[in-house]
Amino acid sequence: MDHTELTDIYASLGISAPVLDFAASVEASLKERFAQIDARAEYNQLKVVKAMQDNRVSDIHFAATTGYGYNDLGRDTLEQVYASCFHAEAALVRPQLMSGTHALHIALSGNLRPGDELLSPVGKPYDTLEEVIGIRESVGSLKEYGISYRQVDLLPDGSFDYENIRRAVNEKTKLVTIQRSKGYATRPTLSVEQIGELIAFIKGIRPEILCMVDNCYGEFVETIEPTDVGADMIVGSLIKNPGGGLAPTGGYIAGRKDCVDRAAYRLSAPGLGKEVGASLGLNQSLYQGFFLAPTVVAGALKGAVFAANVYERLGFSVHPNGSEERHDIIQAVTFGIPEAVIAFCQGIQAAAPVDSYVTPEPWDMPGYDSPVIMAAGAFVQGSSIELSADAPIRPPYSVFFQGGLTWYHAKLGILKSLQYLCDAGIVKGF
Ligand SMILES: *Cc1c(COP(=O)(O)O)cnc(C)c1O
C-alpha cells in the first residue's frame, strides 16, 4: 500500500490532507510512548494467558447454564482466572453485577454492617456512589442502614492528607474506599504505587480495616493492580477495561476470600452466595473479552495520548497533559466555548462503526444540573471501553473521552473531531 492509498481512504471518510499531515507529525513524535504502552500490553497479555492456562480453561467452560446455575463450571473457572490474574484469593465475576456502580454497592453493602463507618481518604467519590453511600439522600442508601461516612479530601497538589486521614480513622472505621481513576473530576488519577502507600498507611493505623479500590478504567493500564499492593478488594465494570469490548454486561469483585464471599451473600442471598447464578451463555464473551482486554486497553491508551498531544499542540488545555504518565484511559480537553465541545462530540460520533449518521445534541439528562452531550456509537450500549465522549455544557467547557477498541479507530475518532473543529472555524490554520 502506498501513501496515496491511505490518504484516499481517509479522504473518503472526510479527513482532509492538512489534518492528516498534522496527525502524522504528532504520531511520529510518540514512537517511544507507544512502544512503552505496547510493552505493558505484552506483559499483561501473558499474565492473562498464564491465568487461563493455570486454570485449565477448556471449551466446556463456554457452555450455557440456566435456572439456578448450580455447578456452572465455566462461571466458577472464570472467577478463578480473574483471581489468578489479579493475584487475589477469590473473585466474583457475574453478568448479574449490572454495572460498576452495582458491583461497588454489593462490595460495600456486603462488607459493612450497621454502626460501621466508611471512609474515603481521596475526596468525593464517583457521582453515582453519592447516592449509594447517602451523601445525597437516597432510598436504600448505606446511610439508611446505619452506616456512616467520612471523607478526607486530597491536598491541593493532589497528594494524600495523611494528618487528617489519621484523625478521621476511629474505632467505627470498617472500610476505606479508594477510587483509582479521577473519573470526571479534576484531581489526578492515582498510580497503583500511590494506592499501595495509602493502604500501608491505613493498615499501619489499624490492620483490620478493609481497603477497597474502585478500579474502574484502571485495569491493565499498568503491569500491577491494587491487589498487588495490599488491597483487600478491587471492583470494576465489564463494559469498561476488563470486558475487552466483548462482554455485553457485568461487573467483578476480586480480593480476599472472606470479602468476596460476603459480597456474594449480598448479591444472591445468605446461604447461597457464589453457588447460584446462571451464566446464560455469556461465558465465552467474558473469557474472550478478558483475553483481548490488554490489547484493547493499549489501543485506548494510545488514543488518549495521541489526543492529548494533538490538542496540546493546538494550544488547548489537556488533562493529563501530553507527556504525563497514564494511570487510567480517560482524557479531558478544555475548549472554553460550548460550540467546540459540541463539534468535538459530533466528530467522535461521526467516526463510529454504529450510528455514525446520528448527530448528538446537548440535552437535559436527569440528575445533571446542566445540559449534557454524549457521543457513543457502540456495539454494547453504554460501553465506555468503546470510543465515547461526553461533556456537560458549562464552563470551562471540557470534554471527557475514553476508549476505542482499536488504536486505528481511536485515531479516526480524534481526526474526525479535529476535522469538525476545523470545519466549524474553531481551529484555524489547516
Ligand atoms: C464508571 C465508573 C463507575 C461506575 O460505573 P458504572 O458502570 O457507570 O455504574 C464508578 N467509578 C468510576 C471511577 C468509574 O469510572
Short mmCIF file of C-alpha atoms in Angstrom, two decimals, residues 16 19 23 39 63 78 90 121 168 205 207 214 242 256 259 303 310 361 372 389 414:
data_model
loop_
_atom_site.label_atom_id
_atom_site.label_comp_id
_atom_site.label_asym_id
_atom_site.label_seq_id
_atom_site.Cartn_x
_atom_site.Cartn_y
_atom_site.Cartn_z
CA SER A 16 -8.63 16.41 4.76
CA VAL A 19 -5.44 17.37 9.12
CA ALA A 23 -1.73 14.00 12.73
CA ALA A 39 5.48 -3.42 26.22
CA ALA A 63 -21.43 -23.94 27.79
CA LEU A 78 -13.71 -17.65 35.03
CA ALA A 90 -11.10 -15.18 45.02
CA PRO A 121 -9.42 9.34 52.02
CA ALA A 168 -10.58 10.57 60.58
CA ILE A 205 -3.15 2.61 61.94
CA PRO A 207 -4.54 -3.58 60.20
CA ASP A 214 -12.72 1.30 42.81
CA PRO A 242 -11.59 -5.98 31.64
CA ARG A 256 -9.64 -11.63 49.92
CA CYS A 259 -14.59 -10.22 51.49
CA GLY A 303 -5.78 7.20 21.55
CA VAL A 310 -2.89 16.81 19.16
CA GLU A 361 -27.07 17.25 20.71
CA VAL A 372 -25.00 17.13 28.66
CA ALA A 389 -17.12 11.19 24.66
CA ILE A 414 -9.73 12.06 17.08
#
